Amino acid sequence: MPRIIDALIGRLGPENVLTEKEDILPYGFDGTAALKQLPLAVVFPHAAAEVATVVRLAREERVPIVTRGSGTGLSGGSVPAPGALVLCLAHMDKVLELDTKNLTLLAEAGAVTQDIYNRADAAGLFFPPDPGSMKISTIGGNVAENSGGLRGLKYGVTRDYVMGLEVVLADGSTCWLGSKCVKDVAGYNLRDLFIGSEGTLGVITKVLLKLLPKPAARQTLLATFAAMDAAAGTVSAIIAAKIIPCTLEFLDRKTIRCVEDFAHAGLPRDADAILLIETDGHPAAVADEAAKIEELCAAHGATSVKRATSAEEAVRLATARRSAFSALARLRPTTILEDVTVPRSELAGMVRAVQAVAEKHRLDIATFGHFGDGNLHPTILTDERDADEMARVELAFADIVEAALARGGTITGEHGVGLAKKPYLKRQLGDDSHALLRAVKRTLDPEGLLNPGKILD
Ligand SMILES: Cc1cc2nc3c(=O)[nH]c(=O)nc-3n(C[C@H](O)[C@H](O)[C@H](O)COP(=O)(O)OP(=O)(O)OC[C@H]3O[C@@H](n4cnc5c(N)ncnc54)[C@H](O)[C@@H]3O)c2cc1C
């Protein structure tokens, strides 16, 4: 038994240290298909001070640490490095303060995103970031991945709601970065450095979040298109008309059929594409925007535009979109959810490029995503036991990334680099920017013990 295990049991108690194979097995993978590695052990701290203890012990013994929230990541970020300790923050899950005077919420990093949303909602407030995994993902994981969601078009991503962070550094010291002040320009903005750092620069232990007043009204529309180009053109027309819906989601033909079989939400099975559009805010503005959106959809080739007539119908439509991943995952044993973003003007071309990649490599690929943000999730339906097919998946993966970069896009819009996108990062950033990332990593984690091998080698 390695020395560190005894030390960890001594400091955290045996109930907070897992070492048996059957206990640690679930911590050897995250939501990313085909990536797994058993950890050395799994530890469950209950406070930031215990996190610092674990980091110090691991440093003394030169054992790598992989921080984990709920393990829903889709780029392999919390898949353990060989011989690594998984530091799972699941027990640090409390909302510590809801400040209704300053519209802020302070939570431990292991707090579940949905709980944060619910706490804000109960106080008439609104926490907009809503990754599809929010029922189980943690706020620490959201911050570490800078997660997006269905409301990103109008409300932005997790970064836009982080006012402060507590972070344990690689040397075991604990820093507080940021404040409750709406304006705060004291010193370098180090808080932002940790947002999207995927556990490679420090362990986030607390998060101070900005909340908004809850929008008074919401209207959901479903527009159906016989041609995908018309759907893409409609998105451009809505934005050009200076309307920013909170949600502007796209489902292609394959995804529509699959979601309808799964969720029975009344989606048109014969459509080539649908847009799910939601506008929120003051009731008068919402009514006005919804009417304009209807007109624009009709003018740009929608075969039908339906407004949800009740809150239940709106929820049913939104749930249908949210269930796209789960619905597709039923079709084949392995589901690989891609994540690329292109400038919005390139969306139709990018969807066509994905279709061409599917044909070229003889693969089943469905595409859905946040059309309003230019963020697409081509989803490869495959079987990881089929070596020949998996080799073609790898080639398709590279072609999709290349097609996005060729259109001025990015290799990831919200799922992060992790292990999955690491080979493509330099290609996007260029040598000098990539070297700068390395320099930051070396400065904050000179021994390379925090989530080694993720983002950078
Ligand atoms: C069905 C489904 C739908 C999804 N939908 C979306 C979506 O709409 N938008 C989106 O952006 N993502 C989505 N995701 C991806 C995933 O849920 C997000 O990346 C989420 O933020 C991960 O949170 P987690 O708690 O599960 O983190 P984990 O998967 O455990 O970890 C993710 C990364 O963050 C690091 N990390 C975790 N906690 C900390 C911490 N406290 N300090 C430092 N580093 C930490 C880990 O080391 C790892 O690199 C989806 C995933 C699934 C399975």
Short mmCIF file of C-alpha atoms in Angstrom, two decimals, residues 105-421:
data_model
loop_
_atom_site.label_atom_id
_atom_site.label_comp_id
_atom_site.label_asym_id
_atom_site.label_seq_id
_atom_site.Cartn_x
_atom_site.Cartn_y
_atom_site.Cartn_z
CA LEU A 105 -24.70 33.35 -4.07
CA LEU A 106 -21.71 31.69 -2.42
CA ALA A 107 -21.44 27.92 -2.80
CA GLU A 108 -18.96 25.16 -2.17
CA ALA A 109 -17.52 23.88 -5.43
CA GLY A 110 -19.29 20.51 -5.17
CA ALA A 111 -22.77 22.12 -5.07
CA VAL A 112 -25.01 20.76 -7.82
CA THR A 113 -25.86 23.33 -10.52
CA GLN A 114 -29.60 22.63 -10.35
CA ASP A 115 -29.60 23.25 -6.57
CA ILE A 116 -28.00 26.64 -7.16
CA TYR A 117 -30.60 27.46 -9.81
CA ASN A 118 -33.41 26.36 -7.46
CA ARG A 119 -32.10 28.38 -4.51
CA ALA A 120 -31.91 31.49 -6.67
CA ASP A 121 -35.33 30.81 -8.22
CA ALA A 122 -37.00 30.46 -4.82
CA ALA A 123 -35.78 33.99 -4.00
CA GLY A 124 -37.12 35.42 -7.29
CA LEU A 125 -33.61 35.41 -8.76
CA PHE A 126 -32.04 33.75 -11.76
CA PHE A 127 -28.80 31.83 -12.36
CA PRO A 128 -28.70 31.60 -16.18
CA PRO A 129 -25.96 29.04 -17.06
CA ASP A 130 -27.78 25.77 -17.75
CA PRO A 131 -25.60 22.97 -19.11
CA GLY A 132 -27.68 19.99 -20.23
CA SER A 133 -26.13 18.08 -17.33
CA MET A 134 -27.17 20.63 -14.67
CA LYS A 135 -29.23 18.14 -12.65
CA ILE A 136 -26.00 16.43 -11.63
CA SER A 137 -23.01 18.57 -12.66
CA THR A 138 -21.24 20.61 -9.95
CA ILE A 139 -20.62 24.34 -9.99
CA GLY A 140 -16.87 23.67 -9.59
CA GLY A 141 -16.97 21.49 -12.71
CA ASN A 142 -18.95 24.19 -14.55
CA VAL A 143 -16.39 26.84 -13.60
CA ALA A 144 -13.43 24.56 -14.40
CA GLU A 145 -14.90 23.89 -17.86
CA ASN A 146 -16.44 27.37 -18.29
CA SER A 147 -19.60 25.53 -19.26
CA GLY A 148 -22.30 26.90 -21.50
CA GLY A 149 -25.85 25.82 -22.05
CA LEU A 150 -29.11 26.57 -23.80
CA ARG A 151 -29.31 30.17 -22.63
CA GLY A 152 -25.79 31.13 -23.74
CA LEU A 153 -26.85 33.32 -26.64
CA LYS A 154 -28.38 36.02 -24.46
CA TYR A 155 -26.84 35.31 -21.07
CA GLY A 156 -23.34 34.05 -21.88
CA VAL A 157 -21.46 31.24 -20.16
CA THR A 158 -20.43 30.37 -16.61
CA ARG A 159 -17.54 32.89 -16.69
CA ASP A 160 -20.06 35.73 -16.95
CA TYR A 161 -21.49 34.83 -13.52
CA VAL A 162 -18.33 34.21 -11.48
CA MET A 163 -17.48 37.14 -9.18
CA GLY A 164 -15.08 35.33 -6.90
CA LEU A 165 -13.31 32.04 -6.33
CA GLU A 166 -11.50 30.26 -3.55
CA VAL A 167 -8.75 28.11 -4.96
CA VAL A 168 -6.19 25.76 -3.46
CA LEU A 169 -2.92 26.02 -5.37
CA ALA A 170 -0.43 23.28 -6.19
CA ASP A 171 1.71 24.20 -3.14
CA GLY A 172 -1.28 23.79 -0.80
CA SER A 173 -1.85 27.52 -0.24
CA THR A 174 -5.41 28.91 -0.42
CA CYS A 175 -6.28 32.09 -2.33
CA TRP A 176 -9.46 34.12 -2.60
CA LEU A 177 -9.76 35.84 -6.00
CA GLY A 178 -12.43 38.43 -6.76
CA SER A 179 -15.07 40.13 -4.60
CA LYS A 180 -18.74 41.08 -4.28
CA CYS A 181 -17.99 44.45 -5.86
CA VAL A 182 -19.56 44.91 -9.28
CA LYS A 183 -16.50 46.97 -10.21
CA ASP A 184 -13.15 45.64 -9.02
CA VAL A 185 -9.95 46.20 -11.00
CA ALA A 186 -7.39 45.65 -8.24
CA GLY A 187 -4.42 43.83 -9.73
CA TYR A 188 -4.28 41.16 -12.42
CA ASN A 189 -7.55 39.35 -13.01
CA LEU A 190 -6.34 35.97 -11.77
CA ARG A 191 -9.87 34.78 -11.08
CA ASP A 192 -10.46 34.47 -14.81
CA LEU A 193 -7.31 32.39 -15.23
CA PHE A 194 -8.91 29.59 -13.21
CA ILE A 195 -12.19 29.69 -15.11
CA GLY A 196 -11.88 27.08 -17.85
CA SER A 197 -8.56 25.79 -16.47
CA GLU A 198 -9.95 22.22 -16.22
CA GLY A 199 -8.32 21.38 -12.91
CA THR A 200 -4.80 21.98 -14.25
CA LEU A 201 -3.96 25.16 -12.28
CA GLY A 202 -5.63 24.70 -8.88
CA VAL A 203 -8.57 23.17 -7.04
CA ILE A 204 -11.59 25.47 -6.87
CA THR A 205 -13.21 25.09 -3.46
CA LYS A 206 -15.76 27.95 -3.32
CA VAL A 207 -17.51 30.04 -5.94
CA LEU A 208 -19.19 33.44 -5.55
CA LEU A 209 -21.83 33.80 -8.26
CA LYS A 210 -23.68 36.76 -9.70
CA LEU A 211 -27.47 36.36 -9.91
CA LEU A 212 -29.99 38.27 -12.02
CA PRO A 213 -33.60 39.21 -11.39
CA LYS A 214 -35.86 36.46 -12.71
CA PRO A 215 -37.29 37.34 -16.15
CA ALA A 216 -40.99 38.14 -15.74
CA ALA A 217 -42.14 36.43 -18.93
CA ARG A 218 -41.00 33.76 -21.36
CA GLN A 219 -42.27 32.59 -24.73
CA THR A 220 -41.19 29.41 -26.54
CA LEU A 221 -41.51 28.88 -30.29
CA LEU A 222 -40.85 25.88 -32.52
CA ALA A 223 -40.06 26.60 -36.19
CA THR A 224 -39.98 23.77 -38.73
CA PHE A 225 -37.89 23.80 -41.92
CA ALA A 226 -37.86 21.61 -45.00
CA ALA A 227 -34.24 22.65 -45.69
CA MET A 228 -31.44 23.14 -43.21
CA ASP A 229 -30.14 26.20 -45.09
CA ALA A 230 -33.43 27.97 -44.40
CA ALA A 231 -33.00 27.31 -40.66
CA ALA A 232 -29.46 28.73 -40.74
CA GLY A 233 -30.65 31.74 -42.75
CA THR A 234 -33.39 32.36 -40.21
CA VAL A 235 -30.87 32.46 -37.37
CA SER A 236 -28.87 35.12 -39.22
CA ALA A 237 -32.06 37.08 -39.94
CA ILE A 238 -33.14 37.05 -36.28
CA ILE A 239 -29.75 38.31 -35.11
CA ALA A 240 -29.59 40.89 -37.93
CA ALA A 241 -33.00 42.17 -36.79
CA LYS A 242 -31.26 42.94 -33.45
CA ILE A 243 -33.25 40.35 -31.53
CA ILE A 244 -31.28 38.22 -29.09
CA PRO A 245 -33.48 35.34 -27.94
CA CYS A 246 -32.25 33.59 -24.80
CA THR A 247 -32.34 30.26 -26.63
CA LEU A 248 -31.93 29.46 -30.32
CA GLU A 249 -31.41 25.73 -30.67
CA PHE A 250 -31.11 23.55 -33.74
CA LEU A 251 -31.91 19.86 -34.31
CA ASP A 252 -31.20 18.07 -37.60
CA ARG A 253 -33.46 15.42 -39.19
CA LYS A 254 -31.83 12.44 -37.50
CA THR A 255 -31.92 14.10 -34.06
CA ILE A 256 -35.57 15.20 -34.49
CA ARG A 257 -36.74 11.66 -35.23
CA CYS A 258 -34.72 10.16 -32.47
CA VAL A 259 -35.85 12.73 -29.87
CA GLU A 260 -39.48 12.33 -30.93
CA ASP A 261 -39.29 8.54 -30.52
CA PHE A 262 -37.81 9.11 -27.07
CA ALA A 263 -39.66 12.14 -25.67
CA HIS A 264 -42.94 12.24 -27.68
CA ALA A 265 -42.97 16.04 -27.58
CA GLY A 266 -44.86 16.48 -30.85
CA LEU A 267 -41.79 17.33 -33.00
CA PRO A 268 -42.37 17.17 -36.80
CA ARG A 269 -40.74 13.89 -37.88
CA ASP A 270 -40.63 14.88 -41.55
CA ALA A 271 -38.70 18.17 -41.04
CA ASP A 272 -35.11 18.60 -42.23
CA ALA A 273 -34.39 20.93 -39.32
CA ILE A 274 -36.14 22.62 -36.44
CA LEU A 275 -35.30 25.67 -34.40
CA LEU A 276 -36.39 25.88 -30.79
CA ILE A 277 -36.49 29.55 -29.87
CA GLU A 278 -37.13 31.13 -26.49
CA THR A 279 -37.38 34.80 -25.67
CA ASP A 280 -37.60 36.11 -22.10
CA GLY A 281 -37.78 39.41 -20.24
CA HIS A 282 -40.47 42.06 -19.73
CA PRO A 283 -43.88 40.72 -20.91
CA ALA A 284 -44.37 43.48 -23.51
CA ALA A 285 -40.88 42.97 -24.96
CA VAL A 286 -41.37 39.20 -25.04
CA ALA A 287 -44.68 39.50 -26.90
CA ASP A 288 -43.13 41.91 -29.39
CA GLU A 289 -40.03 39.76 -29.96
CA ALA A 290 -42.06 36.56 -30.32
CA ALA A 291 -44.24 38.18 -33.01
CA LYS A 292 -41.18 39.45 -34.90
CA ILE A 293 -39.48 36.05 -34.64
CA GLU A 294 -42.61 34.39 -36.08
CA GLU A 295 -42.58 36.81 -39.02
CA LEU A 296 -38.87 36.29 -39.66
CA CYS A 297 -39.19 32.48 -39.55
CA ALA A 298 -42.07 32.56 -42.04
CA ALA A 299 -40.23 35.02 -44.31
CA HIS A 300 -37.11 32.82 -44.34
CA GLY A 301 -38.74 29.55 -45.31
CA ALA A 302 -40.19 27.99 -42.16
CA THR A 303 -42.95 25.56 -43.10
CA SER A 304 -44.60 26.15 -39.72
CA VAL A 305 -44.04 28.19 -36.58
CA LYS A 306 -45.77 27.10 -33.42
CA ARG A 307 -45.95 29.07 -30.16
CA ALA A 308 -46.19 27.12 -26.91
CA THR A 309 -49.60 27.96 -25.51
CA SER A 310 -48.88 26.93 -21.93
CA ALA A 311 -45.95 26.73 -19.54
CA GLU A 312 -46.27 22.91 -19.69
CA GLU A 313 -45.93 22.90 -23.48
CA ALA A 314 -42.90 25.20 -23.28
CA VAL A 315 -41.28 22.88 -20.77
CA ARG A 316 -42.10 19.86 -22.98
CA LEU A 317 -40.40 21.45 -25.99
CA ALA A 318 -37.34 22.56 -24.02
CA THR A 319 -37.11 19.09 -22.43
CA ALA A 320 -37.22 17.53 -25.89
CA ARG A 321 -34.15 19.54 -26.87
CA ARG A 322 -32.41 18.80 -23.57
CA SER A 323 -32.97 15.08 -24.09
CA ALA A 324 -31.21 15.04 -27.50
CA PHE A 325 -28.01 13.47 -26.13
CA SER A 326 -29.82 10.79 -24.11
CA ALA A 327 -32.17 10.04 -27.03
CA LEU A 328 -29.28 9.59 -29.47
CA ALA A 329 -27.34 7.55 -26.92
CA ARG A 330 -29.99 4.79 -27.18
CA LEU A 331 -29.25 4.07 -30.85
CA ARG A 332 -25.75 2.56 -30.64
CA PRO A 333 -23.58 1.32 -27.77
CA THR A 334 -21.17 4.30 -27.87
CA THR A 335 -22.07 7.98 -28.26
CA ILE A 336 -19.33 10.50 -28.98
CA LEU A 337 -20.58 14.05 -28.52
CA GLU A 338 -18.46 16.50 -30.50
CA ASP A 339 -18.31 20.21 -29.72
CA VAL A 340 -17.16 22.81 -32.23
CA THR A 341 -18.14 26.42 -32.78
CA VAL A 342 -18.04 28.47 -35.95
CA PRO A 343 -18.95 32.08 -36.72
CA ARG A 344 -22.73 32.09 -37.15
CA SER A 345 -22.48 32.95 -40.84
CA GLU A 346 -20.69 29.58 -41.36
CA LEU A 347 -23.33 27.38 -39.71
CA ALA A 348 -25.03 25.94 -42.79
CA GLY A 349 -21.65 25.17 -44.38
CA MET A 350 -20.48 23.52 -41.18
CA VAL A 351 -23.57 21.29 -40.91
CA ARG A 352 -23.07 20.26 -44.53
CA ALA A 353 -19.39 19.58 -43.85
CA VAL A 354 -20.38 17.26 -40.99
CA GLN A 355 -22.78 15.42 -43.29
CA ALA A 356 -19.99 15.01 -45.85
CA VAL A 357 -17.63 13.68 -43.15
CA ALA A 358 -20.28 11.12 -42.14
CA GLU A 359 -20.57 9.90 -45.73
CA LYS A 360 -16.82 9.89 -46.31
CA HIS A 361 -16.11 7.74 -43.26
CA ARG A 362 -19.34 5.69 -43.45
CA LEU A 363 -20.52 6.78 -40.02
CA ASP A 364 -23.81 7.64 -38.38
CA ILE A 365 -23.59 11.31 -37.26
CA ALA A 366 -26.51 13.36 -35.94
CA THR A 367 -26.11 17.11 -35.34
CA PHE A 368 -27.82 19.41 -32.88
CA GLY A 369 -26.65 22.41 -30.95
CA HIS A 370 -26.81 26.02 -30.00
CA PHE A 371 -27.28 27.59 -33.46
CA GLY A 372 -27.60 31.05 -31.92
CA ASP A 373 -24.02 30.74 -30.58
CA GLY A 374 -22.63 28.94 -33.65
CA ASN A 375 -21.98 25.99 -31.30
CA LEU A 376 -22.66 22.57 -32.84
CA HIS A 377 -22.66 19.11 -31.30
CA PRO A 378 -22.14 16.59 -34.11
CA THR A 379 -22.83 13.30 -32.36
CA ILE A 380 -21.15 10.16 -33.63
CA LEU A 381 -23.16 7.00 -32.98
CA THR A 382 -20.78 4.08 -32.88
CA ASP A 383 -19.57 0.98 -31.02
CA GLU A 384 -16.25 1.15 -29.22
CA ARG A 385 -15.84 -2.66 -29.56
CA ASP A 386 -15.57 -2.27 -33.34
CA ALA A 387 -11.90 -1.38 -33.92
CA ASP A 388 -12.38 -0.63 -37.62
CA GLU A 389 -15.28 1.72 -36.96
CA MET A 390 -13.41 3.44 -34.10
CA ALA A 391 -10.47 4.10 -36.43
CA ARG A 392 -12.90 5.81 -38.83
CA VAL A 393 -14.39 7.77 -35.90
CA GLU A 394 -10.92 9.16 -35.11
CA LEU A 395 -10.50 10.28 -38.73
CA ALA A 396 -13.98 11.82 -38.75
CA PHE A 397 -13.24 13.60 -35.47
CA ALA A 398 -10.10 15.17 -37.00
CA ASP A 399 -11.98 16.15 -40.17
CA ILE A 400 -14.76 17.86 -38.19
CA VAL A 401 -12.25 19.84 -36.15
CA GLU A 402 -10.38 20.79 -39.32
CA ALA A 403 -13.62 21.90 -41.00
CA ALA A 404 -14.42 24.15 -38.01
CA LEU A 405 -10.92 25.68 -37.95
CA ALA A 406 -11.02 26.26 -41.72
CA ARG A 407 -14.19 28.33 -41.13
CA GLY A 408 -12.55 30.48 -38.44
CA GLY A 409 -14.09 28.35 -35.69
CA THR A 410 -12.84 26.89 -32.43
CA ILE A 411 -12.13 23.28 -31.44
CA THR A 412 -14.43 23.56 -28.41
CA GLY A 413 -17.29 25.91 -27.61
CA GLU A 414 -18.06 24.60 -24.13
CA HIS A 415 -16.86 21.06 -23.38
CA GLY A 416 -13.20 21.97 -22.93
CA VAL A 417 -9.93 20.57 -24.25
CA GLY A 418 -9.17 17.82 -21.69
CA LEU A 419 -7.69 14.77 -23.35
CA ALA A 420 -10.06 14.67 -26.30
CA LYS A 421 -9.10 17.98 -27.94
#
